[in-house]
mmCIF file of C-alpha atoms in Angstrom:
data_model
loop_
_atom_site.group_PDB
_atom_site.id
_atom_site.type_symbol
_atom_site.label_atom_id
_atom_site.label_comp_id
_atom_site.label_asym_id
_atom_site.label_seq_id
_atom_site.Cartn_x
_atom_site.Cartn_y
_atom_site.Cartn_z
ATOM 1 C CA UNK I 236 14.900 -12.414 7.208
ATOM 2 C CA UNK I 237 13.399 -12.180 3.578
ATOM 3 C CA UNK I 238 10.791 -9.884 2.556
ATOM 4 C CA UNK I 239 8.377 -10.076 0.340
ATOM 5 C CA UNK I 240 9.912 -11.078 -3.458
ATOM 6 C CA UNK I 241 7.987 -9.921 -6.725
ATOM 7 C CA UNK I 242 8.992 -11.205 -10.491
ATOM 8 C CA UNK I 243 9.718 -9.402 -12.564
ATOM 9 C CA UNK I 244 10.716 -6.051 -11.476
ATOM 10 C CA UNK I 245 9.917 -4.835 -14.483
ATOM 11 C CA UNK I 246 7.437 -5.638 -17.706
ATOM 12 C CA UNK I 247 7.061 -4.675 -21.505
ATOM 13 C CA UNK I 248 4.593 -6.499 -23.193
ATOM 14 C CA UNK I 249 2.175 -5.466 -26.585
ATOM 15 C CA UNK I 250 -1.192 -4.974 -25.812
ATOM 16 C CA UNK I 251 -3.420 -8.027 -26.281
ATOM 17 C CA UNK I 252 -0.738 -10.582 -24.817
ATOM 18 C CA UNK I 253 -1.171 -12.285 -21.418
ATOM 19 C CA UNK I 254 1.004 -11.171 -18.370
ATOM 20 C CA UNK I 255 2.129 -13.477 -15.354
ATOM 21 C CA UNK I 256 3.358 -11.473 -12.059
ATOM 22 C CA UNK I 257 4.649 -13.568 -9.061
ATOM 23 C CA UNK I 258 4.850 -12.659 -5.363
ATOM 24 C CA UNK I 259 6.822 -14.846 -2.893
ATOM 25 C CA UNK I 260 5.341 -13.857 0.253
ATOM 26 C CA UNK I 261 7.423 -13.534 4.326
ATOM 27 C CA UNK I 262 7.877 -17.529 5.515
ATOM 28 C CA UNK I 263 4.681 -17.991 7.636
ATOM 29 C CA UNK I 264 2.638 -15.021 6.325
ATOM 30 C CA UNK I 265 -1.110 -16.296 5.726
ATOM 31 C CA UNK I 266 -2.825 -13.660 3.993
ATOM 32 C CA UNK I 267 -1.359 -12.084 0.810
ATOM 33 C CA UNK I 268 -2.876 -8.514 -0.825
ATOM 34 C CA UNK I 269 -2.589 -7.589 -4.336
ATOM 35 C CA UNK I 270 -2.565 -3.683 -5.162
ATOM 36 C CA UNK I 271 -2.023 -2.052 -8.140
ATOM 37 C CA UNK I 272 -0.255 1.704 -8.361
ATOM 38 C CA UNK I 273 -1.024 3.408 -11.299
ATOM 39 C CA UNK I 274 -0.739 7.637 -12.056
ATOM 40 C CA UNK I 275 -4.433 9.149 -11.935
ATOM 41 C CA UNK I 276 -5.085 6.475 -9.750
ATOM 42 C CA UNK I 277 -3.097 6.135 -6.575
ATOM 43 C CA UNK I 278 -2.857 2.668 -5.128
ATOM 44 C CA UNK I 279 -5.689 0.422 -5.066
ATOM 45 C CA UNK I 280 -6.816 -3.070 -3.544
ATOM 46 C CA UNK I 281 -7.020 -5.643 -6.258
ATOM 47 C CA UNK I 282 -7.799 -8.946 -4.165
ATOM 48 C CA UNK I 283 -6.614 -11.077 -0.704
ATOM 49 C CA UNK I 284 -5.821 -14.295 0.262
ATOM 50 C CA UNK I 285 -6.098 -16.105 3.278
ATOM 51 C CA UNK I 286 -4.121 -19.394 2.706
ATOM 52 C CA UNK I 287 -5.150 -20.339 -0.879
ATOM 53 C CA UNK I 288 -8.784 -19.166 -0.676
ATOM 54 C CA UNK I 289 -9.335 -15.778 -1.887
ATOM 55 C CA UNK I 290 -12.434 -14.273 0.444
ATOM 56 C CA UNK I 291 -12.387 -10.755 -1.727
ATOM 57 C CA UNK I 292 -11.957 -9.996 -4.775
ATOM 58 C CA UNK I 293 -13.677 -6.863 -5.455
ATOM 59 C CA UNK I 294 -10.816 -4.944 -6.535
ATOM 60 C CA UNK I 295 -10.173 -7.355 -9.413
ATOM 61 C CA UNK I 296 -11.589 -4.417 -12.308
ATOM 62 C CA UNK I 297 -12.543 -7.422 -14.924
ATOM 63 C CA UNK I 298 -12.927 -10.755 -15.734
ATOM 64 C CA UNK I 299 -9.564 -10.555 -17.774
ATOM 65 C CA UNK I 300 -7.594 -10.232 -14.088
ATOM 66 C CA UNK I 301 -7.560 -13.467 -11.858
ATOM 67 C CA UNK I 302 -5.398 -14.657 -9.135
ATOM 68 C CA UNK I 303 -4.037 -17.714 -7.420
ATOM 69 C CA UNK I 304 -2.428 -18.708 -4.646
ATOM 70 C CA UNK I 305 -0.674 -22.135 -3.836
ATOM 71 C CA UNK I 306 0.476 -23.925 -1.147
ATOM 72 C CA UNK I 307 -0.057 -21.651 0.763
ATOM 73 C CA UNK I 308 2.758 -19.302 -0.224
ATOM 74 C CA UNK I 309 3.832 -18.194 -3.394
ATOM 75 C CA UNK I 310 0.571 -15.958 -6.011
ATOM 76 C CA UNK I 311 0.355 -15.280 -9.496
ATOM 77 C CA UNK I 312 -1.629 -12.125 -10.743
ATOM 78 C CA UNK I 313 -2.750 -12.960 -14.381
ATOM 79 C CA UNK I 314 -3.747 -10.313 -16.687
ATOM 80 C CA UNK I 315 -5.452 -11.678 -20.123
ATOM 81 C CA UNK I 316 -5.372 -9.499 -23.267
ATOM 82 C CA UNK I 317 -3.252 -6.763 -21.537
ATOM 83 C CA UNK I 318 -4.545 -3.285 -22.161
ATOM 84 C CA UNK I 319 -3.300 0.076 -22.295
ATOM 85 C CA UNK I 320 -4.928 1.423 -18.885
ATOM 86 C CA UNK I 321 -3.476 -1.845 -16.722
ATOM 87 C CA UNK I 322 0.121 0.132 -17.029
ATOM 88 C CA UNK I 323 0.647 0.579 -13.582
ATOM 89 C CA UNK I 324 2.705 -1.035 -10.778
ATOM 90 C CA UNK I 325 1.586 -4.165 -8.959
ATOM 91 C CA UNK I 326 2.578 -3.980 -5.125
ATOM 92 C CA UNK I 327 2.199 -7.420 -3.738
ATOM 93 C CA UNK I 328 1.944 -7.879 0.664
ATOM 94 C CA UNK I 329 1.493 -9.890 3.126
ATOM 95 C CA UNK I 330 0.757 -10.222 6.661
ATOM 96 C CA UNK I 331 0.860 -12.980 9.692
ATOM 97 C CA UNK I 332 -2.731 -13.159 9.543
ATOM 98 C CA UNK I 333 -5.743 -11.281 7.772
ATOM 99 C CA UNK I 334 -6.881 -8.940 9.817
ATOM 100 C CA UNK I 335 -6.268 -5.390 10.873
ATOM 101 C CA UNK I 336 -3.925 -6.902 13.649
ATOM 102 C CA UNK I 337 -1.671 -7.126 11.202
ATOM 103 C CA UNK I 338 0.857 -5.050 9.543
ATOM 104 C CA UNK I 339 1.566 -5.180 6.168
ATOM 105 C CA UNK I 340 4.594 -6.089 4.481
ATOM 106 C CA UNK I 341 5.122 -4.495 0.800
ATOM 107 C CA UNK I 342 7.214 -6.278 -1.530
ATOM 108 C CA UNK I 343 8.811 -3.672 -4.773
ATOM 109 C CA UNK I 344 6.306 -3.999 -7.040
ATOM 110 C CA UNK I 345 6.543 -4.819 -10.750
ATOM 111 C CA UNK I 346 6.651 -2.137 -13.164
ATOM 112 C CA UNK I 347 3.885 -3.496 -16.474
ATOM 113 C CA UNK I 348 4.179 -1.213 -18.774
ATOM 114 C CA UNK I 349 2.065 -2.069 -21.703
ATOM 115 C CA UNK I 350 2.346 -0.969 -25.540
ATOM 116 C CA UNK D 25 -17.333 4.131 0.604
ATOM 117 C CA UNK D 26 -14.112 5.380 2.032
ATOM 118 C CA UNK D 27 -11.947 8.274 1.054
ATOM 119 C CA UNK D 28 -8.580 9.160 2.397
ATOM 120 C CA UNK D 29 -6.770 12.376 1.449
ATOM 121 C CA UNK D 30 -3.614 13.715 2.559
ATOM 122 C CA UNK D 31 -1.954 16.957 2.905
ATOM 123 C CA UNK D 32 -0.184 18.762 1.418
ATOM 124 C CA UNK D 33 0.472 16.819 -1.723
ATOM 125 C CA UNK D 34 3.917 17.752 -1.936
ATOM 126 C CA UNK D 35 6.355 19.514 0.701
ATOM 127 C CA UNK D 36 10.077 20.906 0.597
ATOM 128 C CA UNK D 37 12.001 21.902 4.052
ATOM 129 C CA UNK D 38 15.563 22.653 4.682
ATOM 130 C CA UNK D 39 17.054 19.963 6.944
ATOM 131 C CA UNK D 40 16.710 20.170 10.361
ATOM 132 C CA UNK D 41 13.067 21.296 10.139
ATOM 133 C CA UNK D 42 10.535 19.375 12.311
ATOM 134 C CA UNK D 43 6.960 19.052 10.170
ATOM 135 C CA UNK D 44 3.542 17.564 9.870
ATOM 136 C CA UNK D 45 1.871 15.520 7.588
ATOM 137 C CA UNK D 46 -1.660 15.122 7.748
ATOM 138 C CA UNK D 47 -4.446 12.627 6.689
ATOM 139 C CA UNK D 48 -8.192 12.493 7.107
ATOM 140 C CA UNK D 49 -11.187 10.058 6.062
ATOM 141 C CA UNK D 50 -14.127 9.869 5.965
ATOM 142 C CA UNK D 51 -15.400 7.045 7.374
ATOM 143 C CA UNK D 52 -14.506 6.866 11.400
ATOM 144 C CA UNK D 53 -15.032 3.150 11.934
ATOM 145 C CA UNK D 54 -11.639 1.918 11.058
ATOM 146 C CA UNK D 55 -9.385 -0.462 12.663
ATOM 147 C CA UNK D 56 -6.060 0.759 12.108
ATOM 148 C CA UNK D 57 -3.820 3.119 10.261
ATOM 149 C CA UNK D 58 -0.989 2.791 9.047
ATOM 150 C CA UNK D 59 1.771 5.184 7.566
ATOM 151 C CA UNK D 60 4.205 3.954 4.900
ATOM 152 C CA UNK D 61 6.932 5.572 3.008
ATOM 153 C CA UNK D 62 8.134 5.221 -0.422
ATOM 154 C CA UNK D 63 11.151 5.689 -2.404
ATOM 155 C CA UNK D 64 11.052 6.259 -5.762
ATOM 156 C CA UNK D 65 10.674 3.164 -7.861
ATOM 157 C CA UNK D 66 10.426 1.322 -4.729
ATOM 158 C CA UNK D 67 7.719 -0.466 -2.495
ATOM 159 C CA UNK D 68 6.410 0.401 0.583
ATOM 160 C CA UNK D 69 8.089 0.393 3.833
ATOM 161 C CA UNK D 70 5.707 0.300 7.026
ATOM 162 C CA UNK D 71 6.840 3.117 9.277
ATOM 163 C CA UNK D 72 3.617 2.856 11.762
ATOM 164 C CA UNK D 73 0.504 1.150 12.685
ATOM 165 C CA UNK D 74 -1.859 2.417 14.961
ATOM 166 C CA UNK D 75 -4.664 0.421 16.389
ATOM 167 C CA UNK D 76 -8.232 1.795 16.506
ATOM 168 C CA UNK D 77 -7.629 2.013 20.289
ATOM 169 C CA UNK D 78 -4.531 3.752 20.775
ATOM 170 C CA UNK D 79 -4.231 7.962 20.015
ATOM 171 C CA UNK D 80 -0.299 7.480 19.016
ATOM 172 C CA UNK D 81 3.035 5.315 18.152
ATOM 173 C CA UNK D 82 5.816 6.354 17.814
ATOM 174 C CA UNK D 83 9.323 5.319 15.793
ATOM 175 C CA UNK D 84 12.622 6.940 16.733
ATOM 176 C CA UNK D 85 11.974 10.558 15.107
ATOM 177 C CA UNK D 86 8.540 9.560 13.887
ATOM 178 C CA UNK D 87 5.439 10.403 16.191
ATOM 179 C CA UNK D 88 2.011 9.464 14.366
ATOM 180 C CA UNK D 89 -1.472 10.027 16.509
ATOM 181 C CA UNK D 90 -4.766 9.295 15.461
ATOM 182 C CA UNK D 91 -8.412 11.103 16.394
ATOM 183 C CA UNK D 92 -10.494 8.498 15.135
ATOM 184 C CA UNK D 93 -13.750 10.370 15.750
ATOM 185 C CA UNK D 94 -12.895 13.658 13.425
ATOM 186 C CA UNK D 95 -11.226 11.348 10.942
ATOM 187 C CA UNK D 96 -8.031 12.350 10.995
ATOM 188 C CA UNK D 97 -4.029 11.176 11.881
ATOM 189 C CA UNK D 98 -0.770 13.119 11.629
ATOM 190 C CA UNK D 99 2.883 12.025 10.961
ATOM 191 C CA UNK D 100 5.193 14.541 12.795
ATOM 192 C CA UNK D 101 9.094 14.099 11.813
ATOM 193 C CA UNK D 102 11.447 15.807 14.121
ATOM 194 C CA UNK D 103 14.409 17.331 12.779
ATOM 195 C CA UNK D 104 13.948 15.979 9.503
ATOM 196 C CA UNK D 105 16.930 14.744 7.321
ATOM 197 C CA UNK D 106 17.749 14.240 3.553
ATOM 198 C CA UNK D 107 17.143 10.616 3.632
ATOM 199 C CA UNK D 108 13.659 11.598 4.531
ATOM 200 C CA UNK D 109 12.950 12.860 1.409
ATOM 201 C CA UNK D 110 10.539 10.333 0.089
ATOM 202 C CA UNK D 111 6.615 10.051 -0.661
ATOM 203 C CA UNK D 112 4.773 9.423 2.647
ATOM 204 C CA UNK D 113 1.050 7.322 2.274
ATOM 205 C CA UNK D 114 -1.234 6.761 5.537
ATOM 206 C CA UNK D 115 -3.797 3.635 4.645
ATOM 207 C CA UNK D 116 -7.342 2.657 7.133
ATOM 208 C CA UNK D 117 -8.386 -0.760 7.258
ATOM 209 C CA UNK D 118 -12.103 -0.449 7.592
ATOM 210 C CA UNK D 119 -15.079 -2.174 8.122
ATOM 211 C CA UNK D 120 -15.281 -6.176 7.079
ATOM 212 C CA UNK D 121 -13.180 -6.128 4.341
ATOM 213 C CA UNK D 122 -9.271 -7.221 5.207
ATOM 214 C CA UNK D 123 -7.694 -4.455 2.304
ATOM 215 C CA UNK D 124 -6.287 -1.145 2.988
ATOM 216 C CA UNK D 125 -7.465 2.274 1.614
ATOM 217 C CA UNK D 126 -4.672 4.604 0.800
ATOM 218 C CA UNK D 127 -4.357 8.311 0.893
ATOM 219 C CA UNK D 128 -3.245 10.023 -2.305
ATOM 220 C CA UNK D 129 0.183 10.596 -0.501
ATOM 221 C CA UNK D 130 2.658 13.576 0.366
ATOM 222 C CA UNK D 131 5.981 14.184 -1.262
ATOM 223 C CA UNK D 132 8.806 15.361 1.137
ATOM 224 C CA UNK D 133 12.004 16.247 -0.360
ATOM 225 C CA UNK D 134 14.111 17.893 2.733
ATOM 226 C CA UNK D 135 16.693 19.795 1.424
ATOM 227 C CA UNK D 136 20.573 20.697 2.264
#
């Protein structure tokens, strides 16, 4: 079946702008992950979702980064006034349920590359 | 807080070779592990989980155990091939939060 889906593969935008990235999560999965992948850095948790309600967010590194999931299925990552240091990749997931049951399922990430 | 490191950070073997990756961290009360590989300009690709419970999995050529009370899990690859060559990441879930802490990776090239 189809795995996890991520718009766009890749990103260029100047610095300042606003950024959309969209994951289309596995038919069924309930909880979605956001990490980001950037050099210096390794990969890190941004935030979760468990159907549309978002019970952590502690990775989110400021107020300019938010989140939202509908329907149950598809998430946008929004990044406001884009900045140098959020370069990185954004790995989207998801999983049948939250829960360390679960596997995760990693979708290809989208390169943001920001100038 | 938790901390996962793997070693070595980067590894080259001639095909054939059989090999061990390692991973430790330093908090013991996870849930799971899991080991993922990934390609260059890729995402990640779940290779194995293993449950707080079990020691080992194992996947066709992969064999991954876990001693959850020294903090520490290996990936061994029998007779490794070219299209292993990627970078390998092992990742606890811990404690009450549903995330994953990664490991800073190993990068296997296995060579002709």
């Amino acid at each position: 079946g189809a795995g996890v889906s991520q718009s766009p593969s890749n990103k260029v935008t100047e610095k300042g702008k606003d950024v959309e990235l969209r994951c289309d999560p596995i038919s069924g999965h309930t909880a979605l992950y956001w990490y980001r992948q950037s050099l210096g850095q390794g990969l890190e948790f941004l935030i979760y979702f468990q159907g549309n309600s978002a019970p952590d967010k502690s990775g989110l590194p400021s107020d300019r980064f938010s989140a939202e999931r509908t329907g149950g299925s598809v998430s946008t990552l929004t990044i406001q006034r884009t900045q140098q240091e959020d370069s990185a990749v954004y790995l989207c997931a998801s999983s049948p349920r939250a829960g360390y049951r679960s596997e995760q399922y990693f979708g290809p990430g989208t390169r943001l590359t920001v100038t | 807080k938790q901390e996962v490191t793997q070693i070595p950070a980067a590894l080259s073997v001639p095909e054939g070779e059989n090999l061990v990756l390692n991973c430790s961290f330093t908090d013991s009360a996870i849930y799971n592990l899991q080991w993922f590989r990934q390609d260059p300009g890729k995402g990640l690709t779940s290779l194995l989980l293993i449950q707080s419970s079990q020691r080992e999995q194992t996947s066709g050529r992969l064999n991954a155990s876990l001693d959850k009370s020294s903090g520490r899990s290996t990936l061994y690859i029998a007779a490794s091939q070219p299209g292993d060559s990627a970078t390998y990441l092992c990742a606890v879930f811990t404690g009450t939060a549903s995330k994953l802490t990664f490991g800073t990776g190993t990068r296997l090239q296995v060579t002709l």
